[in-house]
Amino acid sequence: MTSLNGAVVLVTGANGGIGTHFVHDALARGAAKVYATARNPRDWDDERIVPLTLDVTDPASIRAAVEQAPDVTVLINNAGASVSSAGILTHTDEEIRQNVETNFLGPLFLARAFAPILSAKGGDTAIIDIHSALSWWAVAGIYSATKAALWSATNSLRLELHPAGVQVVGVHVGYVDTAMAAHAEGPKLDPADLVTQTFDVLQAGGYEVLADDTSVRVKAGLSAPLEAVYPQLASDN
């Protein structure tokens, strides 16, 4: 398990709805410092919060973040990008590249960059990756593909970092009530609830968060026949 009491936390995408809750909730649970990162960081009016410029798609920006935040004990890969259409054939080339770089390569390269720092501390360190129920349900085109790739990478990181005492937590959730899901229909989880569940699992020593009924249901369907997961495949039979 990883304690947040006295922890030094780095949150990517800190300006957004989920990221902001991660910043404040980490402090409420006793974190000593939070690096609130974004491409254009904002002021926070709290000396415990350190605004830090970070573009997760830029290798030089990642290197600079590691140099400026060598005391990090908990890395939260929260930054993400969405797409304008659900079809992988209708995305623009730029949307595909942006999603791969932001949702998959960014978190992966950040984890790799901070892994030596976290491993050297001898335990009580962690990486939290924000996935999606769409990691297991390919209805959002490249977004689903990048979240599936991150889920697999998180599993690999968990195994490789376990001997060094680094806890790796993967978080799955459907729609969250933030600007990214503003045009989505259906139930939406309060971002505060998502963060609470995530930190509860972290501090209990867990490895995976299924934050809502959608995530529980979709994961349970992984062993089902494809025609059950995607009924349209059976429509002509």
Coordinates of C-alpha atoms in Angstrom, one line a residue, residues 27-232:
L27 CA -3.6 17.4 0.1
A28 CA -6.7 16.6 2.2
R29 CA -5.2 13.1 2.8
G30 CA -1.9 14.5 4.0
A31 CA 0.3 15.0 0.9
A32 CA 3.1 17.4 1.6
K33 CA 3.3 18.7 -1.9
V34 CA 1.5 18.4 -5.2
Y35 CA 3.0 19.2 -8.6
A36 CA 0.0 20.4 -10.6
T37 CA 1.1 20.0 -14.2
A38 CA -0.5 21.2 -17.4
R39 CA 0.6 22.7 -20.7
N40 CA -0.5 26.0 -19.3
P41 CA -0.4 25.7 -15.5
R42 CA -2.5 28.0 -13.4
D43 CA -2.0 29.6 -10.0
W44 CA -3.5 27.7 -7.0
D45 CA -3.2 30.1 -4.0
D46 CA -1.6 27.3 -1.9
E47 CA 2.1 27.0 -1.2
R48 CA 1.8 23.3 -1.1
I49 CA 0.8 23.2 -4.8
V50 CA 3.6 23.7 -7.3
P51 CA 2.4 24.6 -10.8
L52 CA 4.6 22.9 -13.4
T53 CA 4.6 23.2 -17.2
L54 CA 4.3 19.7 -18.8
D55 CA 3.4 18.6 -22.2
V56 CA 3.1 14.8 -22.0
T57 CA 3.7 14.5 -25.8
D58 CA 7.0 16.3 -25.7
P59 CA 10.1 14.3 -24.6
A60 CA 12.0 17.4 -23.6
S61 CA 9.1 18.6 -21.4
I62 CA 9.0 15.2 -19.7
R63 CA 12.8 15.3 -19.0
A64 CA 12.4 18.9 -17.6
A65 CA 9.6 17.7 -15.3
V66 CA 11.7 14.9 -13.9
E67 CA 14.6 17.4 -13.2
Q68 CA 12.2 19.8 -11.5
A69 CA 10.4 17.2 -9.5
P70 CA 12.9 14.6 -8.3
D71 CA 11.1 14.2 -4.9
V72 CA 7.9 12.7 -6.4
T73 CA 6.6 9.6 -4.7
V74 CA 3.2 9.3 -6.5
L75 CA 2.8 9.9 -10.2
I76 CA -0.8 10.3 -11.5
N77 CA -1.2 9.9 -15.3
N78 CA -4.5 11.7 -15.7
A79 CA -4.0 13.9 -18.9
G80 CA -6.0 12.7 -21.9
A81 CA -7.4 13.6 -25.2
S82 CA -10.8 12.6 -26.8
V83 CA -12.0 12.4 -30.4
S84 CA -14.7 14.0 -32.4
S85 CA -16.2 10.9 -33.8
A86 CA -16.6 7.2 -32.8
G87 CA -15.3 5.7 -36.0
I88 CA -11.7 4.8 -36.3
L89 CA -12.1 5.2 -40.1
T90 CA -13.5 8.7 -39.7
H91 CA -10.9 10.2 -37.4
T92 CA -8.4 12.6 -38.9
D93 CA -4.8 11.5 -39.1
E94 CA -4.0 14.3 -36.6
E95 CA -6.7 13.0 -34.1
I96 CA -5.1 9.5 -34.3
R97 CA -1.6 10.8 -33.6
Q98 CA -2.8 13.1 -30.8
N99 CA -4.7 10.3 -29.1
V100 CA -1.8 7.9 -29.3
E101 CA 0.7 10.5 -28.1
T102 CA -1.5 11.8 -25.3
N103 CA -3.3 8.8 -24.0
F104 CA -0.7 6.1 -24.5
L105 CA 2.8 7.3 -25.2
G106 CA 2.7 10.2 -22.8
P107 CA 1.7 8.2 -19.7
L108 CA 4.1 5.4 -20.7
F109 CA 7.1 7.7 -21.2
L110 CA 6.3 9.5 -18.0
A111 CA 6.2 6.2 -16.1
R112 CA 9.5 5.2 -17.6
A113 CA 11.1 8.5 -16.8
F114 CA 10.0 8.5 -13.1
A115 CA 10.4 4.8 -12.5
P116 CA 14.1 5.1 -11.4
I117 CA 13.1 7.9 -8.9
L118 CA 10.2 5.9 -7.5
S119 CA 12.1 2.6 -7.4
A120 CA 15.1 4.2 -5.5
K121 CA 12.9 5.2 -2.6
G122 CA 12.5 1.7 -1.3
G123 CA 8.7 1.5 -1.2
D124 CA 5.7 3.7 -0.4
T125 CA 5.7 4.9 -4.0
A126 CA 3.1 4.5 -6.8
I127 CA 1.9 5.2 -10.3
I128 CA -1.8 5.7 -11.0
D129 CA -2.9 5.4 -14.7
I130 CA -6.4 6.6 -15.7
H131 CA -7.8 4.1 -18.2
S132 CA -11.4 3.8 -19.2
A133 CA -14.2 1.2 -19.5
L134 CA -13.5 1.7 -23.2
S135 CA -10.2 -0.1 -22.7
W136 CA -12.3 -3.2 -23.0
W137 CA -15.0 -2.0 -25.4
A138 CA -14.0 -0.8 -28.9
V139 CA -16.8 1.6 -29.6
A140 CA -14.7 4.9 -29.5
G141 CA -12.2 4.2 -32.3
I142 CA -8.7 5.3 -31.5
Y143 CA -9.7 6.5 -28.0
S144 CA -10.6 2.9 -27.1
A145 CA -7.4 1.6 -28.8
T146 CA -5.2 3.9 -26.8
K147 CA -6.8 3.1 -23.5
A148 CA -6.5 -0.6 -24.3
A149 CA -2.8 -0.1 -25.0
L150 CA -2.3 1.8 -21.8
W151 CA -4.1 -0.9 -19.8
S152 CA -1.7 -3.5 -21.2
A153 CA 1.3 -1.2 -20.5
T154 CA 0.1 -0.6 -16.9
N155 CA 0.0 -4.4 -16.4
S156 CA 3.6 -4.7 -17.6
L157 CA 4.7 -1.8 -15.5
R158 CA 3.0 -3.3 -12.4
L159 CA 4.9 -6.6 -12.8
E160 CA 8.3 -4.9 -13.5
L161 CA 8.1 -2.4 -10.7
H162 CA 6.6 -4.7 -8.1
P163 CA 10.1 -5.9 -6.9
A164 CA 11.1 -2.3 -6.2
G165 CA 8.0 -1.7 -4.1
V166 CA 6.3 0.6 -6.6
Q167 CA 2.5 0.1 -6.5
V168 CA 0.9 0.5 -9.9
V169 CA -2.9 1.2 -10.0
G170 CA -5.1 1.2 -13.1
V171 CA -8.4 3.1 -13.0
H172 CA -11.4 2.2 -15.2
V173 CA -14.5 4.3 -15.5
G174 CA -17.2 5.1 -17.9
Y175 CA -18.4 8.7 -18.3
V176 CA -17.3 11.2 -15.8
D177 CA -19.1 14.5 -15.3
T178 CA -16.4 16.8 -16.8
A179 CA -16.0 19.0 -19.9
M180 CA -14.7 16.0 -21.9
A181 CA -18.0 14.2 -21.5
A182 CA -20.2 17.2 -21.7
H183 CA -22.0 16.0 -24.9
A184 CA -22.3 12.4 -23.8
E185 CA -25.6 10.8 -22.8
G186 CA -26.1 8.5 -20.0
P187 CA -25.1 8.4 -16.3
K188 CA -21.9 10.2 -15.4
L189 CA -19.8 9.7 -12.3
D190 CA -18.9 12.6 -10.1
P191 CA -15.1 13.2 -10.5
A192 CA -14.8 13.6 -6.7
D193 CA -16.2 10.1 -6.3
L194 CA -13.7 8.8 -8.9
V195 CA -10.8 10.3 -7.0
T196 CA -12.0 9.1 -3.7
Q197 CA -12.3 5.5 -4.9
T198 CA -8.9 5.7 -6.5
F199 CA -7.1 7.0 -3.4
D200 CA -9.0 4.4 -1.2
V201 CA -7.7 1.6 -3.4
L202 CA -4.2 3.1 -3.5
Q203 CA -4.0 3.3 0.3
A204 CA -5.5 -0.2 0.7
G205 CA -2.8 -1.7 -1.4
G206 CA -5.0 -2.5 -4.4
Y207 CA -4.1 -2.5 -8.1
E208 CA -7.3 -1.8 -10.0
V209 CA -10.3 0.5 -9.7
L210 CA -13.6 -0.3 -11.3
A211 CA -15.2 3.0 -10.5
D212 CA -18.8 2.4 -11.8
D213 CA -21.3 -0.2 -13.0
T214 CA -20.2 0.3 -16.6
S215 CA -16.6 -0.7 -15.9
V216 CA -17.7 -3.7 -13.8
R217 CA -20.1 -4.9 -16.6
V218 CA -17.7 -4.4 -19.5
K219 CA -14.8 -6.1 -17.7
A220 CA -17.1 -9.0 -16.9
G221 CA -17.9 -9.3 -20.6
L222 CA -14.3 -9.9 -21.7
S223 CA -14.8 -13.7 -21.5
A224 CA -18.1 -13.6 -23.5
P225 CA -18.3 -14.4 -27.2
L226 CA -17.7 -11.5 -29.4
E227 CA -21.3 -11.6 -30.6
A228 CA -22.4 -10.9 -27.0
V229 CA -20.1 -8.0 -26.6
Y230 CA -20.9 -6.5 -30.0
P231 CA -24.5 -7.6 -30.9
Q232 CA -24.3 -6.0 -34.3

